[in-house]
PDB file of C-alpha atoms (C1' of nucleotides) in Angstrom:
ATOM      1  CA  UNK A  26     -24.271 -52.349-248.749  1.00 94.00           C
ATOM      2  CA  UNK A  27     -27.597 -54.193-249.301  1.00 97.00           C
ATOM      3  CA  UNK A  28     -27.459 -57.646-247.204  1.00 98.00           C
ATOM      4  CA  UNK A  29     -27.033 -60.308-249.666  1.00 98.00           C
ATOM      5  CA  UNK A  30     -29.082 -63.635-249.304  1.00 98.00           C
ATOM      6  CA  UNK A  31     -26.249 -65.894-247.815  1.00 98.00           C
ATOM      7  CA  UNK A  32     -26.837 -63.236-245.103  1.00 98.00           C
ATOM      8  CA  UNK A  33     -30.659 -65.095-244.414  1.00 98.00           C
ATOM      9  CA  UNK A  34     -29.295 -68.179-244.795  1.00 98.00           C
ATOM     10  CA  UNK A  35     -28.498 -69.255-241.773  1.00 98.00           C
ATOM     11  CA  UNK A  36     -30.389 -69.354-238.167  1.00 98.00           C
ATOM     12  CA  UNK A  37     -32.850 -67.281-237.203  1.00 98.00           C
ATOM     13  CA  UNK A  38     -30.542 -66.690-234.192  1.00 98.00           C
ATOM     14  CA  UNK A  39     -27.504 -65.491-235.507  1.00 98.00           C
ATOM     15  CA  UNK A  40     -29.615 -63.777-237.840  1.00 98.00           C
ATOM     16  CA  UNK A  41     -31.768 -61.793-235.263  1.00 98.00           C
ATOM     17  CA  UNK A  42     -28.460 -61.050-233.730  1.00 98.00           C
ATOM     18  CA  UNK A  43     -26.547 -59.857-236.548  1.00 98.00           C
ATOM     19  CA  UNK A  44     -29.519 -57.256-237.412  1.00 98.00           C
ATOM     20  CA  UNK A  45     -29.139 -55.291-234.230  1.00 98.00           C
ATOM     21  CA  UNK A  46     -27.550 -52.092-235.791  1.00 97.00           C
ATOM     22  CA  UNK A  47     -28.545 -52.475-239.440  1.00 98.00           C
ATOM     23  CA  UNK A  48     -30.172 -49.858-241.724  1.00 97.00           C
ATOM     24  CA  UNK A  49     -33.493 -50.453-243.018  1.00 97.00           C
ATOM     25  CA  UNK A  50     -34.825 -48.617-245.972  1.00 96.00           C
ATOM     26  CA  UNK A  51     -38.533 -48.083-247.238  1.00 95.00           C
ATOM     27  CA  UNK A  52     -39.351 -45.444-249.814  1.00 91.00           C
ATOM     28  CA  UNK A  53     -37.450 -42.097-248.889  1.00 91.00           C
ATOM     29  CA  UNK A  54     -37.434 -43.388-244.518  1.00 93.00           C
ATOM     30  CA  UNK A  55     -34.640 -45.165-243.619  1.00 95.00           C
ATOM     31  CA  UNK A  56     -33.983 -46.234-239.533  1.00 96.00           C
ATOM     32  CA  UNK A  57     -31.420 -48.176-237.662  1.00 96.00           C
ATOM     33  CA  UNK A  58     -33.265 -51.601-236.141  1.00 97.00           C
ATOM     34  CA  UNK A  59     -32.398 -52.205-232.102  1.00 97.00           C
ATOM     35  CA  UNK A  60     -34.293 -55.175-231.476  1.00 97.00           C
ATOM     36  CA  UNK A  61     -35.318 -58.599-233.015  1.00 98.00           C
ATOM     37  CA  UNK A  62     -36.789 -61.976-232.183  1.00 98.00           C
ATOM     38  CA  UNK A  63     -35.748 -65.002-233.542  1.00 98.00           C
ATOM     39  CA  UNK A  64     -38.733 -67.459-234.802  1.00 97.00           C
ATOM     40  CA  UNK A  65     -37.513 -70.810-235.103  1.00 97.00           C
ATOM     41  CA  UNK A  66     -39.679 -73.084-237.385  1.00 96.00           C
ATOM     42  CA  UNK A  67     -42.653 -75.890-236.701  1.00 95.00           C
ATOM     43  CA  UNK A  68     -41.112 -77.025-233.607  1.00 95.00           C
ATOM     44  CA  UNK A  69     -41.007 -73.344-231.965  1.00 96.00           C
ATOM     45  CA  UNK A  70     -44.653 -73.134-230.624  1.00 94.00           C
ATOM     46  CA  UNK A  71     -44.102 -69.318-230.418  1.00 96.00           C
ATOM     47  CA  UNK A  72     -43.454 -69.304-234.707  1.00 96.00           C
ATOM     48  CA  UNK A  73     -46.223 -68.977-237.138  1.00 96.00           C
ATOM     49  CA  UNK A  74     -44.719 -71.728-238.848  1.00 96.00           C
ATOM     50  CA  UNK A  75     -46.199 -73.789-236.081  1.00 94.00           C
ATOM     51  CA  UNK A  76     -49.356 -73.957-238.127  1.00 91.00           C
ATOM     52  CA  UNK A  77     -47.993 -75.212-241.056  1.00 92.00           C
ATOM     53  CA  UNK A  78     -48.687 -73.823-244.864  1.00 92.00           C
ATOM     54  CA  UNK A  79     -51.699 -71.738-244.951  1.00 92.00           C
ATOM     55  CA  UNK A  80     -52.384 -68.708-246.985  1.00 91.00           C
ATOM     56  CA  UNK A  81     -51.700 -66.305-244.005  1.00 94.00           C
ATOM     57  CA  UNK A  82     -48.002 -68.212-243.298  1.00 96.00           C
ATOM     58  CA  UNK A  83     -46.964 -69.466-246.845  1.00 95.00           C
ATOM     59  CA  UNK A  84     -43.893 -66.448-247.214  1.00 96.00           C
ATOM     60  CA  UNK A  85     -42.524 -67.485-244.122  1.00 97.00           C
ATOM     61  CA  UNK A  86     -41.948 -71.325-245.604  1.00 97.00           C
ATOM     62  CA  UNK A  87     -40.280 -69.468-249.113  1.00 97.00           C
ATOM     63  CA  UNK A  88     -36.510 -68.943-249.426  1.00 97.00           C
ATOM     64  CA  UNK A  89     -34.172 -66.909-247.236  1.00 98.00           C
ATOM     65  CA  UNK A  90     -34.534 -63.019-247.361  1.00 98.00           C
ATOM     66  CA  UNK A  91     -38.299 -62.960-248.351  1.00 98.00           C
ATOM     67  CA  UNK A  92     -39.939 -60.535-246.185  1.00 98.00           C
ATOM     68  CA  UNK A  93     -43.137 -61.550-244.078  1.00 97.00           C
ATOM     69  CA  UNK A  94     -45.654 -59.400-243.163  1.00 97.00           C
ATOM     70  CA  UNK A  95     -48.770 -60.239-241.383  1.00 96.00           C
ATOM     71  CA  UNK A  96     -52.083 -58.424-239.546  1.00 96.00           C
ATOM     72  CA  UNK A  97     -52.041 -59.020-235.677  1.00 95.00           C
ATOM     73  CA  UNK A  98     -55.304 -58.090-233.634  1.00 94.00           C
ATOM     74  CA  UNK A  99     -56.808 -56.800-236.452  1.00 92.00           C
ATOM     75  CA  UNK A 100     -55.005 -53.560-236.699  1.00 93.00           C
ATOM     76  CA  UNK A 101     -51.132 -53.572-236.773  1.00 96.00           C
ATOM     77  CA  UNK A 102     -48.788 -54.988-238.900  1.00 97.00           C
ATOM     78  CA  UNK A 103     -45.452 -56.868-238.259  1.00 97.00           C
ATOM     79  CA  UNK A 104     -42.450 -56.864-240.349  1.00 98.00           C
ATOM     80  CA  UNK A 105     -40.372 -60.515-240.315  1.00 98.00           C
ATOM     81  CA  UNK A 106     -37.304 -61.440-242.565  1.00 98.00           C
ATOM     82  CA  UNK A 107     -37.484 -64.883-243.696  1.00 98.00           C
ATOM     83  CA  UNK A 108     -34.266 -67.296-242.885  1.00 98.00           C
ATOM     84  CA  UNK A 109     -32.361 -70.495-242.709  1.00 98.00           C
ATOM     85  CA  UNK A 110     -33.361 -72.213-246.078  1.00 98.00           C
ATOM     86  CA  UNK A 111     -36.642 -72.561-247.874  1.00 97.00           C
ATOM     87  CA  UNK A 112     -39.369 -74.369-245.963  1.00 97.00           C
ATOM     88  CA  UNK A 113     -37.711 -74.109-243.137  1.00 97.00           C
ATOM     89  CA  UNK A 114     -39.901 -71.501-241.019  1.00 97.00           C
ATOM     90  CA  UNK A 115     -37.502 -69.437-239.547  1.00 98.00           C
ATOM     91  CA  UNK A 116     -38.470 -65.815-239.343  1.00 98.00           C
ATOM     92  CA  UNK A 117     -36.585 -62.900-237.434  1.00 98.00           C
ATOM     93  CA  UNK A 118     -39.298 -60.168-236.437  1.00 98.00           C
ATOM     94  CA  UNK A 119     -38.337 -56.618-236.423  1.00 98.00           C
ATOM     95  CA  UNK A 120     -39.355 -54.918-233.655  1.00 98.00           C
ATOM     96  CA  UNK A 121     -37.950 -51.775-232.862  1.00 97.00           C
ATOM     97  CA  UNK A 122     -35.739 -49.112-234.895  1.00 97.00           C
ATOM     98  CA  UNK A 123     -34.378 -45.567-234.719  1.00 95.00           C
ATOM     99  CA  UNK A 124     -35.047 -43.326-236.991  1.00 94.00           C
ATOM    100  CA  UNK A 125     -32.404 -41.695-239.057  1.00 92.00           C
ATOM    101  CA  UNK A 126     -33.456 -38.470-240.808  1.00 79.00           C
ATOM    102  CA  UNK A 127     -35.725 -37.445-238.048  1.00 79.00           C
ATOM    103  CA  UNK A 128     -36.726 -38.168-234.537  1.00 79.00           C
ATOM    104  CA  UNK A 129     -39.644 -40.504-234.651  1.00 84.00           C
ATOM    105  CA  UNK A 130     -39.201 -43.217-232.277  1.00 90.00           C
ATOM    106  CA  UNK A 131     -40.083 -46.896-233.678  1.00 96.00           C
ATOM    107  CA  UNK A 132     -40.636 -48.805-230.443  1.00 96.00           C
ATOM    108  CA  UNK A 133     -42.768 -51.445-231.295  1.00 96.00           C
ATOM    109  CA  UNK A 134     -43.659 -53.810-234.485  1.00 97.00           C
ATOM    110  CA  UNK A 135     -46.736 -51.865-234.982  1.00 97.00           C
ATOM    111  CA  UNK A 136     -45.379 -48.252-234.895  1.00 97.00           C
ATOM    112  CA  UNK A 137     -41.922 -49.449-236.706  1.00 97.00           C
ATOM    113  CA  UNK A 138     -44.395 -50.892-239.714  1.00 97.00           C
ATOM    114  CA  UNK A 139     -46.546 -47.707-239.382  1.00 96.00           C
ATOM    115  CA  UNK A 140     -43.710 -45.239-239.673  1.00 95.00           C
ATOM    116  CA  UNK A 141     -41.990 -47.332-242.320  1.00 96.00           C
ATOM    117  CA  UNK A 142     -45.263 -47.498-244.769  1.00 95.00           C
ATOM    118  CA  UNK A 143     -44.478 -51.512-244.527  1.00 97.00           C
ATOM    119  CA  UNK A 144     -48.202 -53.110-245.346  1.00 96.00           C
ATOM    120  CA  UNK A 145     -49.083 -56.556-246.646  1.00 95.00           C
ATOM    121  CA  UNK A 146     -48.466 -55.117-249.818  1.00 95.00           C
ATOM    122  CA  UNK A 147     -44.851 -56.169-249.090  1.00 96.00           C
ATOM    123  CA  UNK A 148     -45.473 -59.228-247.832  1.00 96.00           C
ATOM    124  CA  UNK A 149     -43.637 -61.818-249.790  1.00 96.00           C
ATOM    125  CA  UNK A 150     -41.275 -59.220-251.469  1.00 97.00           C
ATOM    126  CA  UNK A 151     -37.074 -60.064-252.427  1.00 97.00           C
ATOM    127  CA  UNK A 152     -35.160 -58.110-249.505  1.00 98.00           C
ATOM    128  CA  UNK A 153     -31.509 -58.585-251.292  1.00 98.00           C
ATOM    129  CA  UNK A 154     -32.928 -57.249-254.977  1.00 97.00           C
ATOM    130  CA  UNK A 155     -31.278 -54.456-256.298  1.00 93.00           C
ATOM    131  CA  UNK A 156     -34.403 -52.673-256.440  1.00 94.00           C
ATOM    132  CA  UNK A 157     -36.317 -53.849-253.474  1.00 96.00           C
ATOM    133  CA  UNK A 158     -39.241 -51.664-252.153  1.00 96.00           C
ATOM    134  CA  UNK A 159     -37.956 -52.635-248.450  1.00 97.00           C
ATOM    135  CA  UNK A 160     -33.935 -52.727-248.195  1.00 97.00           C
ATOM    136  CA  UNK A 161     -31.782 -53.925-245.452  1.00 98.00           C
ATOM    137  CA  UNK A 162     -28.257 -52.479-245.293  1.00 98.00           C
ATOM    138  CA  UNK A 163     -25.062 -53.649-242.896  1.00 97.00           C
ATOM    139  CA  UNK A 164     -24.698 -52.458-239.473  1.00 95.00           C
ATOM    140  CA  UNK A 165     -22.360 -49.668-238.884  1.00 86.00           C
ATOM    141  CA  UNK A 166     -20.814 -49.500-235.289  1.00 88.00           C
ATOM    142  CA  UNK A 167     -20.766 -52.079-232.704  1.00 94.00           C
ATOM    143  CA  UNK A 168     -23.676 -52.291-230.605  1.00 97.00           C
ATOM    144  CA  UNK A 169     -24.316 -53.585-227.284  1.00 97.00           C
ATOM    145  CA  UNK A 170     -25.979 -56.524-227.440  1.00 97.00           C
ATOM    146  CA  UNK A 171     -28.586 -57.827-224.784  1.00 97.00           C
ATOM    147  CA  UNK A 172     -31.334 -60.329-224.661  1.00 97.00           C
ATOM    148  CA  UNK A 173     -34.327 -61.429-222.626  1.00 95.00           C
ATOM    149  CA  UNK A 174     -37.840 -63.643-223.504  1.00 95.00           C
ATOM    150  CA  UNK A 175     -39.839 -62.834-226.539  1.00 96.00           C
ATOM    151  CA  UNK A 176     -42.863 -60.729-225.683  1.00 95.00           C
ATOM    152  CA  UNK A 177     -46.055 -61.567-226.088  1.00 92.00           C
ATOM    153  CA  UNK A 178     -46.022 -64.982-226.592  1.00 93.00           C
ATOM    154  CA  UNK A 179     -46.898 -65.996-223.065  1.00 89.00           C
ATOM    155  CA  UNK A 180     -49.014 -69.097-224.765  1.00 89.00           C
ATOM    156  CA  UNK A 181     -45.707 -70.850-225.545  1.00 92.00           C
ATOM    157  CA  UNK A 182     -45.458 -72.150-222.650  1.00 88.00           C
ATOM    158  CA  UNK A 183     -41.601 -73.142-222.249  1.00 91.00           C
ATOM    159  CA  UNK A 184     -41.082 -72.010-225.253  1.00 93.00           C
ATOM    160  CA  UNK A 185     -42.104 -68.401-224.476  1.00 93.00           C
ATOM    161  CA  UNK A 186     -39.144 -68.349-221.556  1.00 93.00           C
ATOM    162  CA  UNK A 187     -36.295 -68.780-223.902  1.00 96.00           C
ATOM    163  CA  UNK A 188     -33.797 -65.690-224.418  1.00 96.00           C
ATOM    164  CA  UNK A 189     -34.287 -65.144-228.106  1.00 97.00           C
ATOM    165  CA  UNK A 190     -35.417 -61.711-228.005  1.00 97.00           C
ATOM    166  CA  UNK A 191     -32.549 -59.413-228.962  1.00 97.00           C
ATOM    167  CA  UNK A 192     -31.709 -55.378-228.559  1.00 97.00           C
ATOM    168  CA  UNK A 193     -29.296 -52.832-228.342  1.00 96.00           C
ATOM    169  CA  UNK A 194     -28.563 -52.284-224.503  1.00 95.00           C
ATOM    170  CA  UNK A 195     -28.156 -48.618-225.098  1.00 94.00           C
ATOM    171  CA  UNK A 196     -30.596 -47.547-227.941  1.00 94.00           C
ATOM    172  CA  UNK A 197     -33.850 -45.253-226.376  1.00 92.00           C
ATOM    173  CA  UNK A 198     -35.993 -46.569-228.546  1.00 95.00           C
ATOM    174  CA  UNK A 199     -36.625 -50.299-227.289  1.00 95.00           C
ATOM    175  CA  UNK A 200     -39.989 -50.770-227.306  1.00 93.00           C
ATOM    176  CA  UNK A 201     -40.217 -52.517-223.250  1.00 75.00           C
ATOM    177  CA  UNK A 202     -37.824 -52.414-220.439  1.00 56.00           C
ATOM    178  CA  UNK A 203     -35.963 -56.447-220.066  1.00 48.00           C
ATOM    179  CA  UNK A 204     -38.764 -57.712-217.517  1.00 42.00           C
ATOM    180  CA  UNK A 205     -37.424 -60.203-215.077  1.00 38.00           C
ATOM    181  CA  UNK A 206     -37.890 -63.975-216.159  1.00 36.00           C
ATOM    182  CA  UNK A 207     -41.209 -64.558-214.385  1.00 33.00           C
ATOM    183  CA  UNK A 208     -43.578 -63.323-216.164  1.00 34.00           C
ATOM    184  CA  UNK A 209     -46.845 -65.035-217.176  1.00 31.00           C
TER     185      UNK A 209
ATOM    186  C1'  DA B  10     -56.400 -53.302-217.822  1.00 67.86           C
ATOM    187  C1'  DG B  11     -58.965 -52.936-221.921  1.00 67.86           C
ATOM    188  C1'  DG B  12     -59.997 -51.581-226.771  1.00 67.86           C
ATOM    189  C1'  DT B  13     -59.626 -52.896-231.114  1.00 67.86           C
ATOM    190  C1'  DT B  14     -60.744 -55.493-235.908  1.00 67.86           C
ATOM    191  C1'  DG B  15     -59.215 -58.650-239.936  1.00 67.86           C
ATOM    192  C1'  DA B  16     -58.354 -63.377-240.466  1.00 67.86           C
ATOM    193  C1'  DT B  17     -59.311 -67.882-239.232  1.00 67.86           C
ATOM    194  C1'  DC B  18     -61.967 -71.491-237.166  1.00 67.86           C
ATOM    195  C1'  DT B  19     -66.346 -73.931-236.007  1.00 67.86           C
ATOM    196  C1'  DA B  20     -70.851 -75.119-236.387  1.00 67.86           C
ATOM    197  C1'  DC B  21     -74.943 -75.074-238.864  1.00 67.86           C
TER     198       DC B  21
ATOM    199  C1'  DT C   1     -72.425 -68.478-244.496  1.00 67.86           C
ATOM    200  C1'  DA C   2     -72.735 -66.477-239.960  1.00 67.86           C
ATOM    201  C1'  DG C   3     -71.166 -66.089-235.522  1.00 67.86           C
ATOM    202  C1'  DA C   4     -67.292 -66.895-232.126  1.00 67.86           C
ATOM    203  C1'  DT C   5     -62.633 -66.710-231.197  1.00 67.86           C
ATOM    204  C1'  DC C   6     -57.957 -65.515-231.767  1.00 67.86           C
ATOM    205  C1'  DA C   7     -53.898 -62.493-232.104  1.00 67.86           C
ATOM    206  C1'  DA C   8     -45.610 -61.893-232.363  1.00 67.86           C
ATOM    207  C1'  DC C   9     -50.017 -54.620-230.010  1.00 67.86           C
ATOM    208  C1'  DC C  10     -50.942 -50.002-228.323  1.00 67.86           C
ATOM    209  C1'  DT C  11     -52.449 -46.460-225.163  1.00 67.86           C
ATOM    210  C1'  DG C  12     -53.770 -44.778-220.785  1.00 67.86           C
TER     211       DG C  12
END
DNA sequence: AGGTTGATCTAC
DNA sequence: TAGATCAACCTG
């Protein structure tokens, strides 16, 4: 079943948690997604939202289950699913999946985006429409859920320590082994 | 450890 | 406007 929006609406942590496991579905691909990060509005100085409305971050400030999709060093996209309630700036970013109907592995927001055929072209698109381009179905199963510090975002400073990166302990294709706590 | 490049920022 | 800097990554 395709996520409704009272699914978005709530945290970006329970949300980031609660997508470990789902389906997501663009075009004819479809994948299972084994790890998140949760992207907590203004305050979080690891969020976009940090930098208030500009043309690059407006979707993330629009209502629960848009999708956000933005260009990082120039070459890779990133996949985010807007949450909470509108204007508040949480984002969960999808960063790793499994595919379904083949073998590719999607370990990393880059490749996942790549393999997907997600572009900016979605960026600001309705996730829980009936005929969404990008689709995000329940989990099946019950995964094993771990978490450690959000990566790359070593400019956060305490912020950048906090466990709010989430994965499925047992899935192969998590894009970077849990690295111990000091890091920087 | 370094390449890579579009978007954004800063200084004319 | 042009030039510098930045960035939630990827590959070796």
């Amino acid at each position: 079943m395709i996520l409704p929006r009272s699914f978005y609406a709530r945290d970006a942590l329970v949300v980031a948690r609660a997508l470990i496991g789902a389906r997501i579905v663009c075009g004819d691909r479809i994948a299972r997604i084994v790890e998140t990060e949760a992207y907590r509005g203004p305050k979080d100085l690891a969020c976009h939202a940090r930098f208030g409305e500009t043309p690059r971050t407006k979707p993330i400030f629009g209502p629960p289950g848009t999708g956000y999709v933005f260009l990082v060093y120039g070459m890779h996209e990133c996949f985010n699913v807007v949450c909470k309630a509108e204007g508040s700036g949480h984002a969960v970013l999808i960063r790793a999946a499994e595919a379904i109907d083949c073998d590719a592995r999607l370990d990393g927001p880059g490749k996942l985006t790549r393999e997907l055929a997600i572009t900016r072209a979605h960026n600001g698109c309705i996730l829980h429409a009936k005929d969404a381009e990008i689709k995000l179905l329940s989990r099946v199963g019950r995964p094993k859920i771990a978490t450690s510090a959000r990566v790359g975002v070593g400019y956060a400073c305490e912020w950048a320590d906090l466990p709010w990166r989430f994965f499925d302990s047992e899935s192969y294709a998590v894009s970077r082994p849990p690295k111990s706590a000091i890091g920087r």
